[in-house]
């Protein structure tokens, strides 16, 4: 394999005296590069599986029974997958190795019962006993209780009041769709139709789960015991008053609101990629279309169902459903890793793969399409990229920064316009505090996380350090040609300084967790030219070094979202976290420190024969404390990126 790269012998001699032997390093890089290149789609993109907890596959089975569209063979495969994920105590966790979650466990139980599992089977009995020990199904979260209400397992008074008339509220009202995140909007609008009309699931086999309640559902009075704050209790009282006055809503008002909700989500259906390109919104839209009597053979309804099915990962005897797909994100990060590899190799195969990726990405840039982000920035030209194959209403600031950075580094005149548009768009999407959210500007109405519907605490899309770090990574590459971006960058750096934790780390909103956040910010600081001796950088480096494990690697548990004292810690190292820590240290020119050498050796020792690494843990949150993800590409391109960066830094300092 090494014969493909003409410069490797030169690299070997240049690095011969370095602590980590050059030949094993070059072999590891070459093997991982070849393996990554082999997975590129002919169209130019990479896409890896995106796995969530069993909530999503369970909801897929429940959707089949809701609609009476049961594919018995597929149901059996999804049920097989769910069975394999049960913890020893009978529960289902939100991520591998995590504590049991009552809502996830309830959905898994109900789905398996729908699929034919006996309630007297040992795994089902263990689930039931565990659920009852947590207080029973009445303690489930809002989304689970809404599902149970639609399946007639609990009364509608047990769920928040979500009238479709929210579509008619003025912009000045405390609650408005424009004040919540894109994912909340796309989920809530079709859901408001289902809740307003108290839609009933088909449930053809009339399967129920009364055995999961301690108090009969009709007698239960504490469905909202989770509302603790004074603000939350006040809003709950207002909501109850709203429910009492609901019969007074004129019919013409309800019809007008329903039509507005229908039109809102129908125009955003997004073809074969689905509403918001996220599973929950897509299912709600599909079920709302059924209630609205849009015929089964209607093209939009047919495509909406196909979009959901495209999220399935089907194997020989198992299947699961992804919450969404990540091709643009995966392609952008894979490209950055390969660019680092090719910085000194100049390999024709790699360069052709990158060219193909960039051409595909360039065609995916969103320009003049309508988007919800334009509500806050009506005069800003488009120029972003989505996370998924297509999501035209919702370009992603983070994806845009990563993809545009890769295009800048390509130094290809063919992509100048793409880069220019991306720069204008990223600069214009900055929030007033200097930071960046993922999809919206100044999406910071914190009081909305206190409404009963928001028991997940993830109704908003505020600025975060990790996204902000990547934005200045990109914009700093343009500032020489565009001095107007300097103030944008400076304001973002000020925001990041204010966001630094007292221990020196940064919080990771979109990746687990403080190691991810710290990597993002330090890479941004490097690109922006923040001096390596800057106190915030030195403090972050000291924190990273203090978190290194005895095996030379780094790891972090999702428990750090609950307990900040264990940030950057895990009982085992992972290739993903080790790679992030190395990239962060190398961004500050720590190439010769013993921590870097040990980290590189950890990656070399744990590389598999196929060239990749294999981390079992979930490595990112969808919503911290609520929903977690495993990006199957993270343990593949990040270690390659880190090893290549180490080699390149070592060469430049030789």
Short mmCIF file of C-alpha atoms in Angstrom, two decimals, residues 230-240 447-448 450-452:
data_model
loop_
_atom_site.label_atom_id
_atom_site.label_comp_id
_atom_site.label_asym_id
_atom_site.label_seq_id
_atom_site.Cartn_x
_atom_site.Cartn_y
_atom_site.Cartn_z
CA UNK A 230 -42.36 28.96 40.06
CA UNK A 231 -42.34 30.03 36.41
CA UNK A 232 -43.20 26.52 35.27
CA UNK A 233 -46.06 26.25 37.75
CA UNK A 234 -47.43 29.61 36.65
CA UNK A 235 -47.34 28.56 33.01
CA UNK A 236 -49.01 25.27 33.94
CA UNK A 237 -51.90 27.17 35.57
CA UNK A 238 -52.27 29.28 32.42
CA UNK A 239 -52.21 26.13 30.32
CA UNK A 240 -54.93 24.53 32.45
CA UNK A 447 -38.25 31.01 29.77
CA UNK A 448 -39.70 28.77 27.04
CA UNK A 450 -40.19 26.08 31.45
CA UNK A 451 -43.40 25.37 29.55
CA UNK A 452 -44.83 21.90 30.30
#
